[in-house]
Amino acid sequence: MPDDAFFSRTSKPIYKPDFRIIMAEYCRDALAPTEIVWPTHKMLNQAGRYRVSFMLIHNDHAWRHHGGPPPTLTALQALVGTSARQTAAFVATLKAARFVTVESDPEDARLKCLRAAPALVVEIGRSGRLFVAAMDRLADRQPALAGTLAEPECLGELVYRSARHVLRHGMLTEPFPRILRLTNRDCGYPLLTAVAGAHYAASVPDAPAAMPLSLRALADHLMVSRAHVGNLLQEAEAAGWFRTDGRSLTFFDPSLLEEFEFWAACQMVFYDDLAASICAEAHRQGAAGA
C-alpha cells in the first residue's frame, strides 16, 4: 500500500481553496450519462465486476504493449477474486455488450485473446481520468494532463499501470472502509457521488446543481430498480451515513465526507503520478523519434 509519504501528499489538494467545488464537479462528471445503451452503472459499478474489467484491460494492454502473456480467459480467471464460473459468465456479458472482442493469438491460433473495446477502457478509466482532470483544475495546469487521456490507448495505459500497482500492493480502497463497503454493492459508489454532490450543491457557493435524490430519479439514472436504491438508502440511514427526505439530502455524516474527500485526494495524487509518468515517457519517445 502507499506509504506515509504518499498519504502526507494528499493534504496538498485537500487544502486548496477550490478543492470542494472541484469535488462537486467530479461528482457531477462521474454521474454523466454514457452513449451506451447497456446499463453500464449497474454492470461495472460493483467491486467484483469492476475488478474483472480492470484486470481484463491490464492483461490486454500488457500483451499488446509490454510483452505480457496472451490475455486469455484462463489468464484472467487466475488474477481476479471471483470464481472461474462467475468470471466466465461476466466476460460473456461484456462480449454481448460489445465491451470485449475475441481474437486469435497470431503465434498460436488455438489461444483466444480477450481484447478490451475502447468503450470498456473509457468506462473503467473514467474515474481515474476525472481525478487527473481535478488535479489539472487545482493546479491550473496548461496543457492539461487529462487531455492526453482522451485517447483510449493512453487511458488504457493508465488503467494498466493502476492494475499493476493493485497486483503488487492491493486495492487503494482498503484504508477506506465505508468506500469499500459501498463499492461492493451494485451502484453503491455512484450513489455516494450523487449524495456527496447534493451536499456540495447545498453548501459550496457556485457548486453545480445536484441531481434529485428521489428513488425514481436515482433508479432511472443508474438503471437499477427503485427497490435496490431504496435498500441502499435504508442501509446508509441505518448506519448513520446519510439520510434523504425522498427527494433531497437532509443529513450527511461529516466523518463520511472526510473519508470521501481523503479517498478522493489519494486518488488524485495516485492517478496524477501515473498520468505524469505516461506523458513524460510519450514526450521522450516523441523526442527520440524526431
Short mmCIF file of C-alpha atoms in Angstrom, two decimals:
data_model
loop_
_atom_site.label_atom_id
_atom_site.label_comp_id
_atom_site.label_asym_id
_atom_site.label_seq_id
_atom_site.Cartn_x
_atom_site.Cartn_y
_atom_site.Cartn_z
CA MET A 1 0.00 0.00 0.00
CA PRO A 2 1.08 3.65 -0.34
CA ASP A 3 3.39 4.77 2.46
CA ASP A 4 3.12 7.67 4.89
CA ALA A 5 4.92 9.97 2.47
CA PHE A 6 2.23 9.32 -0.13
CA PHE A 7 -0.62 9.96 2.31
CA SER A 8 1.04 13.17 3.51
CA ARG A 9 0.96 14.48 -0.06
CA THR A 10 -2.83 14.22 -0.12
CA SER A 11 -3.07 17.28 2.11
CA LYS A 12 -1.95 19.42 -0.83
CA PRO A 13 -5.16 19.06 -2.85
CA ILE A 14 -7.41 18.98 0.24
CA TYR A 15 -6.20 22.36 1.48
CA LYS A 16 -6.53 24.08 -1.88
CA PRO A 17 -9.27 26.76 -1.70
CA ASP A 18 -11.13 25.29 -4.68
CA PHE A 19 -10.97 21.67 -3.54
CA ARG A 20 -14.65 21.28 -2.66
CA ILE A 21 -16.05 22.94 -5.74
CA ILE A 22 -13.77 20.73 -7.84
CA MET A 23 -15.03 17.74 -5.86
CA ALA A 24 -18.58 18.85 -6.72
CA GLU A 25 -17.61 18.92 -10.40
CA TYR A 26 -16.08 15.45 -10.05
CA CYS A 27 -19.35 14.13 -8.59
CA ARG A 28 -21.33 15.67 -11.46
CA ASP A 29 -18.97 14.30 -14.11
CA ALA A 30 -18.76 10.84 -12.52
CA LEU A 31 -22.54 10.56 -12.96
CA ALA A 32 -22.61 11.86 -16.53
CA PRO A 33 -24.60 9.52 -18.78
CA THR A 34 -22.82 7.50 -21.43
CA GLU A 35 -23.89 6.90 -25.01
CA ILE A 36 -24.02 3.16 -24.36
CA VAL A 37 -27.46 1.56 -24.23
CA TRP A 38 -26.44 -1.15 -21.77
CA PRO A 39 -26.88 -0.34 -18.02
CA THR A 40 -23.20 0.41 -17.54
CA HIS A 41 -23.53 1.77 -13.99
CA LYS A 42 -25.09 -1.50 -12.83
CA MET A 43 -22.79 -3.63 -14.96
CA LEU A 44 -19.47 -2.06 -13.98
CA ASN A 45 -20.03 -0.26 -10.68
CA GLN A 46 -19.66 -3.20 -8.34
CA ALA A 47 -16.26 -4.17 -6.99
CA GLY A 48 -16.13 -7.74 -8.29
CA ARG A 49 -17.29 -6.93 -11.82
CA TYR A 50 -15.18 -3.78 -11.92
CA ARG A 51 -12.09 -5.81 -10.97
CA VAL A 52 -12.74 -8.33 -13.78
CA SER A 53 -12.97 -5.48 -16.30
CA PHE A 54 -9.98 -3.70 -14.76
CA MET A 55 -7.77 -6.79 -14.98
CA LEU A 56 -9.03 -7.66 -18.46
CA ILE A 57 -7.76 -4.26 -19.66
CA HIS A 58 -4.50 -4.85 -17.77
CA ASN A 59 -3.94 -8.22 -19.46
CA ASP A 60 -4.84 -6.90 -22.92
CA HIS A 61 -2.58 -3.87 -22.57
CA ALA A 62 0.27 -5.92 -21.09
CA TRP A 63 0.11 -8.32 -24.04
CA ARG A 64 -0.04 -5.69 -26.75
CA HIS A 65 2.43 -3.18 -25.30
CA HIS A 66 4.55 -4.73 -22.54
CA GLY A 67 5.42 -8.27 -23.58
CA GLY A 68 2.83 -9.89 -21.33
CA PRO A 69 1.28 -13.32 -21.90
CA PRO A 70 -1.78 -13.77 -24.13
CA PRO A 71 -4.86 -12.31 -22.38
CA THR A 72 -6.98 -15.44 -22.38
CA LEU A 73 -9.98 -16.15 -20.18
CA THR A 74 -7.84 -18.61 -18.21
CA ALA A 75 -5.24 -15.90 -17.54
CA LEU A 76 -7.96 -13.52 -16.37
CA GLN A 77 -9.54 -16.12 -14.08
CA ALA A 78 -6.18 -16.58 -12.37
CA LEU A 79 -6.00 -12.87 -11.45
CA VAL A 80 -9.45 -11.99 -10.13
CA GLY A 81 -11.07 -12.92 -6.85
CA THR A 82 -14.35 -14.24 -8.25
CA SER A 83 -14.88 -17.87 -9.18
CA ALA A 84 -13.85 -19.10 -12.62
CA ARG A 85 -17.50 -19.68 -13.49
CA GLN A 86 -18.59 -16.20 -12.41
CA THR A 87 -15.73 -14.64 -14.33
CA ALA A 88 -16.60 -16.55 -17.49
CA ALA A 89 -20.27 -15.55 -17.18
CA PHE A 90 -19.43 -11.88 -16.74
CA VAL A 91 -16.98 -11.93 -19.67
CA ALA A 92 -19.80 -13.38 -21.77
CA THR A 93 -21.94 -10.40 -20.72
CA LEU A 94 -19.16 -8.00 -21.69
CA LYS A 95 -18.96 -9.68 -25.09
CA ALA A 96 -22.71 -9.35 -25.57
CA ALA A 97 -22.45 -5.65 -24.73
CA ARG A 98 -19.56 -5.32 -27.22
CA PHE A 99 -17.24 -4.21 -24.46
CA VAL A 100 -14.95 -7.15 -25.29
CA THR A 101 -13.97 -8.84 -28.53
CA VAL A 102 -12.06 -12.08 -29.06
CA GLU A 103 -9.14 -12.53 -31.41
CA SER A 104 -6.68 -15.36 -32.01
CA ASP A 105 -3.08 -15.10 -30.87
CA PRO A 106 -1.03 -14.60 -34.07
CA GLU A 107 1.56 -17.07 -32.76
CA ASP A 108 -0.92 -19.74 -31.65
CA ALA A 109 -4.39 -19.65 -33.19
CA ARG A 110 -5.66 -22.02 -30.50
CA LEU A 111 -5.36 -19.23 -27.92
CA LYS A 112 -8.35 -16.89 -27.84
CA CYS A 113 -7.38 -13.46 -26.54
CA LEU A 114 -9.77 -11.05 -24.86
CA ARG A 115 -9.49 -7.56 -26.36
CA ALA A 116 -10.96 -4.64 -24.42
CA ALA A 117 -13.06 -2.41 -26.67
CA PRO A 118 -12.42 1.35 -26.40
CA ALA A 119 -15.84 1.77 -24.73
CA LEU A 120 -14.80 -0.50 -21.85
CA VAL A 121 -11.49 1.35 -21.43
CA VAL A 122 -13.37 4.66 -21.31
CA GLU A 123 -15.81 3.42 -18.67
CA ILE A 124 -13.25 1.71 -16.44
CA GLY A 125 -10.79 4.58 -16.82
CA ARG A 126 -13.43 7.26 -16.27
CA SER A 127 -12.84 7.82 -12.56
CA GLY A 128 -9.05 7.90 -12.90
CA ARG A 129 -9.25 10.38 -15.78
CA LEU A 130 -11.64 12.58 -13.78
CA PHE A 131 -9.27 12.61 -10.81
CA VAL A 132 -6.44 13.72 -13.12
CA ALA A 133 -8.75 16.41 -14.51
CA ALA A 134 -9.44 17.53 -10.93
CA MET A 135 -5.70 17.93 -10.34
CA ASP A 136 -5.43 19.86 -13.60
CA ARG A 137 -8.00 22.34 -12.31
CA LEU A 138 -6.49 22.55 -8.83
CA ALA A 139 -3.06 23.32 -10.30
CA ASP A 140 -4.48 25.49 -13.11
CA ARG A 141 -2.31 23.32 -15.34
CA GLN A 142 -1.93 24.01 -19.05
CA PRO A 143 -1.78 21.90 -21.05
CA ALA A 144 -4.00 19.62 -19.00
CA LEU A 145 -2.72 16.10 -18.37
CA ALA A 146 -6.25 14.72 -18.58
CA GLY A 147 -6.41 15.82 -22.19
CA THR A 148 -3.88 13.17 -23.17
CA LEU A 149 -6.11 10.51 -21.59
CA ALA A 150 -8.95 11.17 -24.01
CA GLU A 151 -7.28 8.72 -26.39
CA PRO A 152 -8.24 5.15 -25.38
CA GLU A 153 -4.71 3.75 -25.74
CA CYS A 154 -3.34 6.33 -23.29
CA LEU A 155 -6.25 5.75 -20.93
CA GLY A 156 -5.65 2.01 -21.24
CA GLU A 157 -2.05 2.59 -20.17
CA LEU A 158 -3.33 4.45 -17.10
CA VAL A 159 -5.59 1.50 -16.22
CA TYR A 160 -2.74 -0.95 -16.87
CA ARG A 161 -0.35 0.86 -14.53
CA SER A 162 -3.02 1.21 -11.88
CA ALA A 163 -3.82 -2.51 -12.09
CA ARG A 164 -0.13 -3.37 -11.93
CA HIS A 165 0.06 -1.44 -8.64
CA VAL A 166 -3.02 -3.26 -7.33
CA LEU A 167 -1.49 -6.64 -8.16
CA ARG A 168 1.62 -5.75 -6.18
CA HIS A 169 0.14 -3.81 -3.27
CA GLY A 170 -3.63 -4.31 -3.05
CA MET A 171 -6.65 -2.12 -3.74
CA LEU A 172 -6.47 1.56 -2.83
CA THR A 173 -9.94 1.30 -1.27
CA GLU A 174 -8.68 -0.88 1.61
CA PRO A 175 -7.90 2.02 4.01
CA PHE A 176 -11.41 3.44 3.45
CA PRO A 177 -13.93 1.01 4.99
CA ARG A 178 -17.14 2.83 4.05
CA ILE A 179 -15.99 3.50 0.49
CA LEU A 180 -15.04 -0.17 0.24
CA ARG A 181 -18.40 -1.32 1.61
CA LEU A 182 -20.32 0.84 -0.86
CA THR A 183 -18.23 -0.27 -3.84
CA ASN A 184 -19.16 -3.87 -3.03
CA ARG A 185 -22.82 -3.06 -3.76
CA ASP A 186 -24.36 -2.55 -7.19
CA CYS A 187 -24.13 1.20 -7.89
CA GLY A 188 -23.09 1.91 -4.31
CA TYR A 189 -20.28 4.25 -5.33
CA PRO A 190 -22.31 6.23 -7.91
CA LEU A 191 -24.99 6.65 -5.24
CA LEU A 192 -22.37 8.06 -2.87
CA THR A 193 -21.20 10.54 -5.51
CA ALA A 194 -24.82 11.63 -6.04
CA VAL A 195 -25.25 12.19 -2.31
CA ALA A 196 -21.92 13.98 -1.97
CA GLY A 197 -22.81 16.12 -4.98
CA ALA A 198 -26.07 17.09 -3.27
CA HIS A 199 -24.14 18.04 -0.13
CA TYR A 200 -21.75 20.24 -2.12
CA ALA A 201 -24.59 21.83 -4.07
CA ALA A 202 -26.21 22.88 -0.79
CA SER A 203 -23.04 24.01 0.99
CA VAL A 204 -20.47 25.24 -1.56
CA PRO A 205 -21.06 28.54 -3.41
CA ASP A 206 -21.23 28.15 -7.20
CA ALA A 207 -21.17 24.35 -7.00
CA PRO A 208 -23.07 22.63 -9.83
CA ALA A 209 -26.67 21.67 -9.17
CA ALA A 210 -27.19 18.17 -7.83
CA MET A 211 -29.37 15.51 -9.37
CA PRO A 212 -32.62 14.77 -7.49
CA LEU A 213 -32.28 12.02 -4.89
CA SER A 214 -35.74 10.55 -5.31
CA LEU A 215 -36.00 6.80 -5.81
CA ARG A 216 -37.30 7.31 -9.33
CA ALA A 217 -34.55 9.75 -10.38
CA LEU A 218 -31.74 7.62 -8.94
CA ALA A 219 -33.14 4.36 -10.27
CA ASP A 220 -33.69 5.80 -13.75
CA HIS A 221 -30.23 7.36 -13.88
CA LEU A 222 -28.39 4.30 -12.57
CA MET A 223 -30.67 1.89 -14.47
CA VAL A 224 -31.43 -0.24 -11.42
CA SER A 225 -34.69 -0.92 -9.60
CA ARG A 226 -36.24 1.52 -7.15
CA ALA A 227 -36.24 -1.29 -4.61
CA HIS A 228 -32.47 -1.60 -4.88
CA VAL A 229 -31.96 2.16 -4.48
CA GLY A 230 -34.34 2.12 -1.53
CA ASN A 231 -32.36 -0.68 0.11
CA LEU A 232 -29.09 1.25 -0.32
CA LEU A 233 -30.61 4.40 1.18
CA GLN A 234 -32.12 2.48 4.09
CA GLU A 235 -28.82 0.76 4.85
CA ALA A 236 -26.97 4.08 4.75
CA GLU A 237 -29.52 5.69 7.08
CA ALA A 238 -29.35 2.74 9.50
CA ALA A 239 -25.55 3.05 9.55
CA GLY A 240 -25.82 6.79 10.23
CA TRP A 241 -24.07 7.78 6.99
CA PHE A 242 -26.66 9.92 5.19
CA ARG A 243 -30.41 10.46 5.01
CA THR A 244 -32.82 11.82 2.41
CA ASP A 245 -36.42 13.01 2.61
CA GLY A 246 -37.49 11.34 -0.60
CA ARG A 247 -36.01 13.95 -2.94
CA SER A 248 -33.15 15.85 -1.28
CA LEU A 249 -30.38 15.27 1.24
CA THR A 250 -31.22 16.02 4.88
CA PHE A 251 -28.12 14.62 6.63
CA PHE A 252 -24.58 13.70 5.59
CA ASP A 253 -22.22 12.35 8.24
CA PRO A 254 -19.21 14.73 8.46
CA SER A 255 -16.87 11.78 9.08
CA LEU A 256 -18.08 10.11 5.87
CA LEU A 257 -17.49 13.37 3.99
CA GLU A 258 -13.97 13.46 5.44
CA GLU A 259 -13.36 9.85 4.39
CA PHE A 260 -14.72 10.52 0.90
CA GLU A 261 -12.54 13.60 0.45
CA PHE A 262 -9.42 11.86 1.78
CA TRP A 263 -10.12 8.94 -0.56
CA ALA A 264 -10.56 11.35 -3.49
CA ALA A 265 -7.36 13.23 -2.67
CA CYS A 266 -5.45 9.95 -2.58
CA GLN A 267 -6.94 9.03 -5.96
CA MET A 268 -5.97 12.42 -7.37
CA VAL A 269 -2.34 12.08 -6.29
CA PHE A 270 -2.11 8.42 -7.35
CA TYR A 271 -3.57 8.86 -10.83
CA ASP A 272 -1.82 12.17 -11.38
CA ASP A 273 1.53 10.49 -10.74
CA LEU A 274 0.67 7.77 -13.27
CA ALA A 275 -0.54 10.27 -15.88
CA ALA A 276 2.59 12.41 -15.45
CA SER A 277 4.85 9.41 -15.99
CA ILE A 278 2.87 8.34 -19.09
CA CYS A 279 3.11 11.83 -20.58
CA ALA A 280 6.82 12.11 -19.77
CA GLU A 281 7.55 8.79 -21.45
CA ALA A 282 5.49 9.74 -24.50
CA HIS A 283 7.41 13.03 -24.74
CA ARG A 284 10.77 11.25 -24.54
CA GLN A 285 9.72 8.74 -27.19
CA GLY A 286 8.49 11.56 -29.42
CA ALA A 287 11.76 13.44 -28.99
CA ALA A 288 13.78 10.30 -29.76
CA GLY A 289 11.79 9.65 -32.92
CA ALA A 290 12.04 13.24 -34.17
#
